[in-house]
CSV table of C-alpha atoms and ligand atoms in Angstrom, one decimal:
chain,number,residue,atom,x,y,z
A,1,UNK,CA,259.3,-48.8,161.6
A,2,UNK,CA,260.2,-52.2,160.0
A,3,UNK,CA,261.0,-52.6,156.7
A,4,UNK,CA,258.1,-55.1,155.9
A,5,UNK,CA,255.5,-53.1,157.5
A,6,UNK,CA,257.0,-49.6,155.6
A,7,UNK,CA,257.0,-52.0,152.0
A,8,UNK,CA,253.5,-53.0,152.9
A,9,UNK,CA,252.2,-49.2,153.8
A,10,UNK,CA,254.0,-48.3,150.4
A,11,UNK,CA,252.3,-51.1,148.4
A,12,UNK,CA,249.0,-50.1,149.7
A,13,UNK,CA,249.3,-46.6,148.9
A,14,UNK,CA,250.5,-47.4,145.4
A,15,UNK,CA,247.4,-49.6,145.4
A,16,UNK,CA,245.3,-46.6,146.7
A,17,UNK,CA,246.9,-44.4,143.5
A,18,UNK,CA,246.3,-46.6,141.0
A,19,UNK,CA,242.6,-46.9,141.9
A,20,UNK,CA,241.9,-43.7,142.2
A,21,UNK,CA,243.8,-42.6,138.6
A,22,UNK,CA,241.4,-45.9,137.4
A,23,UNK,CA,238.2,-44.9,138.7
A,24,UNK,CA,239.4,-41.4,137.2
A,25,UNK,CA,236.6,-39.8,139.7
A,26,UNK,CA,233.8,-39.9,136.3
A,27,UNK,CA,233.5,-43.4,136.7
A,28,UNK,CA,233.3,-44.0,132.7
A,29,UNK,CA,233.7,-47.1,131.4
A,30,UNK,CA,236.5,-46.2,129.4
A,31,UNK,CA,238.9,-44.2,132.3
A,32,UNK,CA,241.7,-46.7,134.2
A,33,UNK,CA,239.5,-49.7,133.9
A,34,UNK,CA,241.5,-50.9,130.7
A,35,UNK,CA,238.0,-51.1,129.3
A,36,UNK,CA,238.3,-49.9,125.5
A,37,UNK,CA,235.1,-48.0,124.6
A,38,UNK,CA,233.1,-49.9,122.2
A,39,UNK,CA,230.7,-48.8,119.6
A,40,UNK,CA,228.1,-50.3,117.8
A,41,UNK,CA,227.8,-48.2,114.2
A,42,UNK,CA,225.2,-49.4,111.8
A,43,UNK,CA,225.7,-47.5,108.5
A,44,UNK,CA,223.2,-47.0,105.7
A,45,UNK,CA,224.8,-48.7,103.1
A,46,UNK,CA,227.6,-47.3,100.5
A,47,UNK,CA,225.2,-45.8,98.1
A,48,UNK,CA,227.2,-42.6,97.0
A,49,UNK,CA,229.8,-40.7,97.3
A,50,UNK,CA,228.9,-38.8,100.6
A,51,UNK,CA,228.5,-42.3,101.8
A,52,UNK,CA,231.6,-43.5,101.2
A,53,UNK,CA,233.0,-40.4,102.9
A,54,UNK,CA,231.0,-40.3,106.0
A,55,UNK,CA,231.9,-44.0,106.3
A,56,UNK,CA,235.6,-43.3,106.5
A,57,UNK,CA,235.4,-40.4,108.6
A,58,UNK,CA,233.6,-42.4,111.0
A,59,UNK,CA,236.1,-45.5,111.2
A,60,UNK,CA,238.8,-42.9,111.2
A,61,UNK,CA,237.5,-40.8,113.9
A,62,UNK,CA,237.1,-44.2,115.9
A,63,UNK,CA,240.9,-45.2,115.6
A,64,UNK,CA,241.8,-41.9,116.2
A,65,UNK,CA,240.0,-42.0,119.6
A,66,UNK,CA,240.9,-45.6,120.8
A,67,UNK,CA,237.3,-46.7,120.5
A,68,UNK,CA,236.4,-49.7,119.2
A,69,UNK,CA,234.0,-50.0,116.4
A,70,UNK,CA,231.9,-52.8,115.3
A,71,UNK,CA,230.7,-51.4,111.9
A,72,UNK,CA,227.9,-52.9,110.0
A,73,UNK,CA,226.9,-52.1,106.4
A,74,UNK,CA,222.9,-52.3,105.7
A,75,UNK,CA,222.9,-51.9,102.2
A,76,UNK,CA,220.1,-49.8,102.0
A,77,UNK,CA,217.9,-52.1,103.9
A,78,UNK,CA,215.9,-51.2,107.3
A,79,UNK,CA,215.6,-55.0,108.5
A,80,UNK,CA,219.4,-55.5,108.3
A,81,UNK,CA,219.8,-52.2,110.3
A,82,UNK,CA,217.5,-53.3,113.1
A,83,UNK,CA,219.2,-57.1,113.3
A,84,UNK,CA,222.6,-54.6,113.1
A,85,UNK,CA,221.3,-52.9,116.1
A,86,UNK,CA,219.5,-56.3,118.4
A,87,UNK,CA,223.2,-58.0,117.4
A,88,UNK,CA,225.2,-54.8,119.0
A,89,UNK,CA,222.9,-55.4,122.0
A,90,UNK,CA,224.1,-58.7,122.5
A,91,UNK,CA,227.4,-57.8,122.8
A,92,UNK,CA,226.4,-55.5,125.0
A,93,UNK,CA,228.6,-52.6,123.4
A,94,UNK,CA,228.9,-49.3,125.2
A,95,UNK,CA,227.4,-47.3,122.8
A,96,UNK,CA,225.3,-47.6,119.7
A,97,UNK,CA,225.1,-44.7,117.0
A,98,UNK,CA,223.2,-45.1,113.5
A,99,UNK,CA,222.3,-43.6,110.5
A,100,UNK,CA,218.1,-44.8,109.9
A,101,UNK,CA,218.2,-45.5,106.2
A,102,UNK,CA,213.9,-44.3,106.6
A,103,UNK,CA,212.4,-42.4,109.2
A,104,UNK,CA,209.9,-44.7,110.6
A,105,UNK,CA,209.7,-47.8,112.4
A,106,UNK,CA,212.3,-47.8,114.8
A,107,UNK,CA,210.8,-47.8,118.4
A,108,UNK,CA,210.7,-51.0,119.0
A,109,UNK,CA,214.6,-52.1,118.6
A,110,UNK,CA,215.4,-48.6,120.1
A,111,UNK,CA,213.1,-49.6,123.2
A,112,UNK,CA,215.3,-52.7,123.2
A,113,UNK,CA,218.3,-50.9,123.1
A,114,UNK,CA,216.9,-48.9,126.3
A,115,UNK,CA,215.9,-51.4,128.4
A,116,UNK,CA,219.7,-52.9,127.5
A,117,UNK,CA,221.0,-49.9,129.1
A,118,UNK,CA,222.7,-49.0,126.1
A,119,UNK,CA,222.9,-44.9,125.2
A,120,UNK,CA,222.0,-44.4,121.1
A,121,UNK,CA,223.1,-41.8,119.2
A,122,UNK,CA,221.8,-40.7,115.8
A,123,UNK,CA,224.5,-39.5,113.2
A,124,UNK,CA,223.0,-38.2,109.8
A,125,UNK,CA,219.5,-38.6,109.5
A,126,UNK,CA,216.8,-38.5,112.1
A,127,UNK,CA,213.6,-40.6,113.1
A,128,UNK,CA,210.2,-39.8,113.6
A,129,UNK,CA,209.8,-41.2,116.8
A,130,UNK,CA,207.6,-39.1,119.2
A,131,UNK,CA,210.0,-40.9,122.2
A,132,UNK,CA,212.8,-38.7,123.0
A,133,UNK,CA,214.4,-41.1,125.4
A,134,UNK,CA,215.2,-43.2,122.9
A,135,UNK,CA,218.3,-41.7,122.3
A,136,UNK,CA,220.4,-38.9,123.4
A,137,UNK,CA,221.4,-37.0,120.6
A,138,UNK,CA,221.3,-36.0,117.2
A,139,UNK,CA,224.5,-35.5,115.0
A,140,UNK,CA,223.7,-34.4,111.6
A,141,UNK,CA,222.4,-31.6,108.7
A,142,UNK,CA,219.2,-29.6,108.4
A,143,UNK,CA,218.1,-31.5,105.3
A,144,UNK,CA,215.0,-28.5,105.2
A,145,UNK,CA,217.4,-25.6,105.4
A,146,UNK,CA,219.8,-27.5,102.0
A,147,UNK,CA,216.3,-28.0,99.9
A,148,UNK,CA,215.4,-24.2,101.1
A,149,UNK,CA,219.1,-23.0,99.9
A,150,UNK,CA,218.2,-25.2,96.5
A,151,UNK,CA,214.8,-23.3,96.3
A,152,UNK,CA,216.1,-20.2,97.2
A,153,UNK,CA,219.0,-20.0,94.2
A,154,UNK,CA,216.3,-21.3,91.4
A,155,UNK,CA,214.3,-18.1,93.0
A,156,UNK,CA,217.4,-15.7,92.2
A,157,UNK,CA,218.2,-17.7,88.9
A,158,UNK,CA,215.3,-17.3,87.4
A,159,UNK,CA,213.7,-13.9,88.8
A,160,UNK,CA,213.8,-11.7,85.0
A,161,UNK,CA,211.9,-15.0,83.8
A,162,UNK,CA,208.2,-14.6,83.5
A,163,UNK,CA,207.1,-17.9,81.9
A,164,UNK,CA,207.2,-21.2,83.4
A,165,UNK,CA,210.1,-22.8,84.3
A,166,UNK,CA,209.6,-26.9,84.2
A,167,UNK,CA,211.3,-28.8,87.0
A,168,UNK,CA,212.4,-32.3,87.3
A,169,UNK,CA,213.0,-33.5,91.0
A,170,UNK,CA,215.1,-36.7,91.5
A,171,UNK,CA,214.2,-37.1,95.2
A,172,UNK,CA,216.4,-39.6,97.6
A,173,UNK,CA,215.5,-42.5,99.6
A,174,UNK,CA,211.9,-42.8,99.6
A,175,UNK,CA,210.8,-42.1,103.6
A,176,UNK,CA,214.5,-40.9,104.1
A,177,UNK,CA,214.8,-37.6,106.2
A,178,UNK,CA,217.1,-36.4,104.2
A,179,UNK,CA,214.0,-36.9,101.1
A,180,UNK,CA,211.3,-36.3,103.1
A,181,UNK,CA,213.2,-32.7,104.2
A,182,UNK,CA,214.8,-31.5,100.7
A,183,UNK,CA,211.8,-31.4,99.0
A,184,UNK,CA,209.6,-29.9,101.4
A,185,UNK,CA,212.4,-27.4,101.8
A,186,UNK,CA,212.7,-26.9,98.4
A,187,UNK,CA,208.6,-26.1,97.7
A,188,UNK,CA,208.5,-23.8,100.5
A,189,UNK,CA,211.4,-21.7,99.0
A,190,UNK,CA,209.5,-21.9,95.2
A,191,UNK,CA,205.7,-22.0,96.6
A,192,UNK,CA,205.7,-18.2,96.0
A,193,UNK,CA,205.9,-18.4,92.5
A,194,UNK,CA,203.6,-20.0,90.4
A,195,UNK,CA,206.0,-20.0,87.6
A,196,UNK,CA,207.5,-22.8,89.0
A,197,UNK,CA,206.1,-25.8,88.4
A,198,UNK,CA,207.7,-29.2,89.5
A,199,UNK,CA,206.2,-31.6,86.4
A,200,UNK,CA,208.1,-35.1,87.6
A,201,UNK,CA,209.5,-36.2,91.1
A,202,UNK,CA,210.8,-39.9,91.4
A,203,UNK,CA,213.3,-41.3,93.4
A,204,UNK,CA,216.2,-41.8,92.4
A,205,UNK,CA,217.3,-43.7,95.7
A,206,UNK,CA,220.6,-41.3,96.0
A,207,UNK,CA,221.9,-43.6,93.6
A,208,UNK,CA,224.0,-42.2,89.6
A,209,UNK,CA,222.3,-45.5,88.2
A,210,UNK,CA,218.7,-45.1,89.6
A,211,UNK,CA,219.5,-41.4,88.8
A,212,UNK,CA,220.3,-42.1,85.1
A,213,UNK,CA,217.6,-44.4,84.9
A,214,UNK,CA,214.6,-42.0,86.1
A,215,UNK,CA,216.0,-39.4,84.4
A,216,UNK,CA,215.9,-41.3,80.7
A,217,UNK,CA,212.3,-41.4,81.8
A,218,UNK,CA,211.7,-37.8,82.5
A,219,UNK,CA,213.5,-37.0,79.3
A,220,UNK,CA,211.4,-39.3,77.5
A,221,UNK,CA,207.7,-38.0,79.4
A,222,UNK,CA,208.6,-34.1,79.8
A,223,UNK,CA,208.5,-32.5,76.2
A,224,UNK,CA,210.5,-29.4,77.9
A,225,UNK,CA,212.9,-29.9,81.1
A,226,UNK,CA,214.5,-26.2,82.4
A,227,UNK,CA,215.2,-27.2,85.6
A,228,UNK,CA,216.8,-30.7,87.4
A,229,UNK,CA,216.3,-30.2,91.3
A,230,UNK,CA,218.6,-33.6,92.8
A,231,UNK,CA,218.8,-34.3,96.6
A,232,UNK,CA,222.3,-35.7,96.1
A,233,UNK,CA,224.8,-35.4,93.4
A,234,UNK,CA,225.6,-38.8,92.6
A,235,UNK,CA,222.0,-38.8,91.0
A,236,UNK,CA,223.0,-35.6,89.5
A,237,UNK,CA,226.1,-37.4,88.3
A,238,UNK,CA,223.5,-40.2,86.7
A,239,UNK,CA,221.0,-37.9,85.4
A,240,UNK,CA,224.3,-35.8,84.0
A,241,UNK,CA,224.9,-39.0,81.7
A,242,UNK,CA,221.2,-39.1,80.6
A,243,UNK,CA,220.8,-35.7,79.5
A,244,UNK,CA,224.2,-35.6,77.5
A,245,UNK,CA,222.8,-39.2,75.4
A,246,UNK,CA,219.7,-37.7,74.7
A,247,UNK,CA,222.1,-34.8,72.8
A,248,UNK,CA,221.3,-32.1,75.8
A,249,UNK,CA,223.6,-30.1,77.7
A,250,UNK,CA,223.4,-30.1,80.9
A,251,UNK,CA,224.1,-26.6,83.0
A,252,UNK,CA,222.9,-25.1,79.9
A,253,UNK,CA,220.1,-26.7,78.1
A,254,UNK,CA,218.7,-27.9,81.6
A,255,UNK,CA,220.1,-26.9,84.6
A,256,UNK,CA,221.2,-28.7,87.7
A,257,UNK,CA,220.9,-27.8,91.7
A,258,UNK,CA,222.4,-30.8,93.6
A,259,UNK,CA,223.2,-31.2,97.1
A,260,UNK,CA,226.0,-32.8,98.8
A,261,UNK,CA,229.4,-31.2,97.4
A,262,UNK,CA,231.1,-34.2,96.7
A,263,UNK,CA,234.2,-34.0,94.6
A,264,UNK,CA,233.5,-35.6,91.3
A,265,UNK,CA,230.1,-33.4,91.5
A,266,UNK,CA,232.8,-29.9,91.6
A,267,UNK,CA,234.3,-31.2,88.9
A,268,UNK,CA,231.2,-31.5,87.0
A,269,UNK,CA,230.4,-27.9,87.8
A,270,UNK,CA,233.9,-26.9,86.8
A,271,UNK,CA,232.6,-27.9,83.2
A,272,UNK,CA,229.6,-26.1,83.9
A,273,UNK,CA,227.5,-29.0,84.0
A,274,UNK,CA,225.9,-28.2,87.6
A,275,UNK,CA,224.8,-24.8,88.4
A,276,UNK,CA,224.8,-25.0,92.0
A,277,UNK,CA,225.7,-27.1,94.5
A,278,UNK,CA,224.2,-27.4,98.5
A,279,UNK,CA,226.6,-28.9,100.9
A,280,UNK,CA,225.8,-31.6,103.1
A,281,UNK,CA,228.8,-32.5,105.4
A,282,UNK,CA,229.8,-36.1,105.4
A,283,UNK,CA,232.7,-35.8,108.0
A,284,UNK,CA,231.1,-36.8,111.1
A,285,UNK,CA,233.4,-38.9,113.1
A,286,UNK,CA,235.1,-36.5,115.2
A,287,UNK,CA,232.3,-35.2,116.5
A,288,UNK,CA,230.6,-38.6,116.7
A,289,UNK,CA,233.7,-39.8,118.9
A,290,UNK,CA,233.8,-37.2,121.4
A,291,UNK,CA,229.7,-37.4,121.9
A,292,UNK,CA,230.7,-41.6,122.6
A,293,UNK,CA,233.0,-40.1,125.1
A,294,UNK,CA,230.7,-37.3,127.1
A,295,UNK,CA,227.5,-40.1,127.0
A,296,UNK,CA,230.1,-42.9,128.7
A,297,UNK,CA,231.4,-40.4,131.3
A,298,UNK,CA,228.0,-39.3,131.9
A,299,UNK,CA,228.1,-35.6,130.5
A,300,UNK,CA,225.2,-33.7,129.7
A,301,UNK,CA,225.4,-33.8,125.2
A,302,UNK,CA,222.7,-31.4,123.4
A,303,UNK,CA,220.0,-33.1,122.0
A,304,UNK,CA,220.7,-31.8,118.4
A,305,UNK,CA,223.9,-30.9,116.7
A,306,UNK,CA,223.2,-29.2,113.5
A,307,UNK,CA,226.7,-29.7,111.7
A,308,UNK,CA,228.2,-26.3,109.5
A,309,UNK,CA,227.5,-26.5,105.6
A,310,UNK,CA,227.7,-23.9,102.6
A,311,UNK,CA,226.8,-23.7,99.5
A,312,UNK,CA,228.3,-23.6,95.8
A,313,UNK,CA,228.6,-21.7,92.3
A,314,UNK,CA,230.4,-23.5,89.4
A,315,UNK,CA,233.6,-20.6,90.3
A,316,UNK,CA,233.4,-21.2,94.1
A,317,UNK,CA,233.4,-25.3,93.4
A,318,UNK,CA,236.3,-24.7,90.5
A,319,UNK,CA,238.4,-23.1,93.9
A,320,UNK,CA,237.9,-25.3,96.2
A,321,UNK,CA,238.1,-28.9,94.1
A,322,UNK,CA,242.0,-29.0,94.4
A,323,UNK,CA,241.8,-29.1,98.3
A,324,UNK,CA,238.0,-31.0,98.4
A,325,UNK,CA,238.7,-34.1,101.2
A,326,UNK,CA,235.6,-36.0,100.0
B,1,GZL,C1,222.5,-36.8,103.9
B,1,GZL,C2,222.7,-38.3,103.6
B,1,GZL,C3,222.4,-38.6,102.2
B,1,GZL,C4,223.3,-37.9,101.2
B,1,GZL,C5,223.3,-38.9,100.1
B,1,GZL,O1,223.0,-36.5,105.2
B,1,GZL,O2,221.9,-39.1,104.5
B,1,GZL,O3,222.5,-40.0,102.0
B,1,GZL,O4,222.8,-36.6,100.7
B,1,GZL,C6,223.4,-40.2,100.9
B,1,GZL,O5,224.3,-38.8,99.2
B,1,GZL,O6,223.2,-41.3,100.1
């Protein structure tokens, strides 16, 4: 055989190699083609702590897994979400996952997102869409299961106590999941006993300002306060400061189950200040990443992942705050 015709069959079967690595047989975007996986991520906002954590497990997950990430803060706002999510469209990225600041009124940029061809996955909270085709999965908590946990300690704290016990709720996000969830959680662990009775809810908007802020008011309307119930800790955190101007102790003059588990809420409860803490996991990203991955090379991904969370005394928090990542 001639040289030229033995350096063209070589060629071609080189060629023949190379495509086939590329196409890597699950013809996903992101095997041989060069194509670098991008994702369209449209974050709440930076409201709290567990916020700021699940924000930077998210970007690090991305860089980790060689996926681009086109991230976009909505500062608390729906309508900056949904131009977020129309703008990710246009640049027709491979993937879109968000966190809905509200349940509601999503449909229509989702059914956008659809007919784009464009998978969506939901990290953190849920909506209350009745379409399930609108997107393929569901990373996040059971926001019912932390307010039931909440519910189910004040149960156990309080069971020798026969008069009433006066609760304050600082509720999240008004028509947030995680809101909507903790608090019907939380009165379906208490609604047993009538000794309970929840005298003031407000939200606090999962921020320590707007925590503070309703909390001065509760101080100033409730003429006795046993009980703070927060959906997060940074309102905790807030309310924390209200109680302690208005000369009260808090973990002992009123006392505090938060959810979350962010650090500076352990070290409140390693100074006794929160009796009880409810996880909520903020780190995310890996799992986020690999669900990118499976819906590009067109894997079957469960509808819902629930992600693992536990709860927290004041001695369990004191152990773990050295090590605490977020
Ligand atoms: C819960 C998350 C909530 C946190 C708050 O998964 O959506 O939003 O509990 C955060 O701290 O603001």
């Amino acid at each position: 055989m001639s040289k030229r015709v033995a350096a063209v069959l070589v060629t071609g079967a080189m060629v023949a190699v190379l495509t086939a690595c590329g196409s890597g047989g699950g013809g996903s975007a992101d095997k041989g083609s060069g194509h670098k996986l991008v994702v369209g991520f449209s974050q709440v906002g930076a409201e709290s702590g567990w916020r700021t954590a699940n924000t930077k497990s998210v970007q690090e997950s991305a860089k980790k897994a060689g996926i681009e990430l086109k991230f976009s803060d909505a500062q608390q706002k729906q309508e900056n979400q949904i131009k977020a999510i129309r703008s990710f469209i246009q640049q027709k990225v491979d993937v879109i996952a968000f966190s809905p600041v509200v349940e509601s009124g999503w449909d229509t940029v989702l059914k956008e997102a659809k007919d784009a061809h464009i998978p969506v996955i939901l990290t953190d909270r849920a909506v209350d869409s009745k379409d399930e085709s609108l997107y393929v999965s569901f990373l996040g908590s059971d926001f019912v299961e932390e307010g039931k946990k909440a519910g189910e300690w004040l149960v156990k704290e309080y069971a020798a106590n026969s008069g009433d016990v006066n609760i304050v709720q600082l509720e999240g996000t008004t028509g947030s999941a995680p809101a909507n969830d903790r608090k019907s959680g939380f009165a379906d662990a208490t609604k047993g006993e009538p000794k309970f009775k929840v005298v003031a809810s407000q939200t606090g908007d999962f921020t320590r300002a707007k925590g503070k802020e309703v909390m001065q008011a509760f101080l100033k309307s409730q003429s006795k306060i046993d009980v703070l119930y927060a959906h997060n800790d940074d309102m905790a955190l807030g309310a924390i400061q209200a109680i302690e101007e208005a000369g009260k102790k808090p973990g002992t003059d009123i006392k505090i189950v938060s959810v979350d588990g962010v650090k500076d809420a352990f070290t409140a409860m390693s100074q006794g200040k929160i009796n009880y803490d409810v996880e909520c996991n903020p780190l995310l990203g890996d799992q986020l990443m690999d669900l990118v991955k499976k819906v590009k090379a067109g894997e079957q991904v469960p509808r819902r992942i629930k992600t693992e969370e536990g709860t927290f005394t004041p001695e369990q928090a004191t152990a773990a705050l050295p090590n605490r990542q977020y």
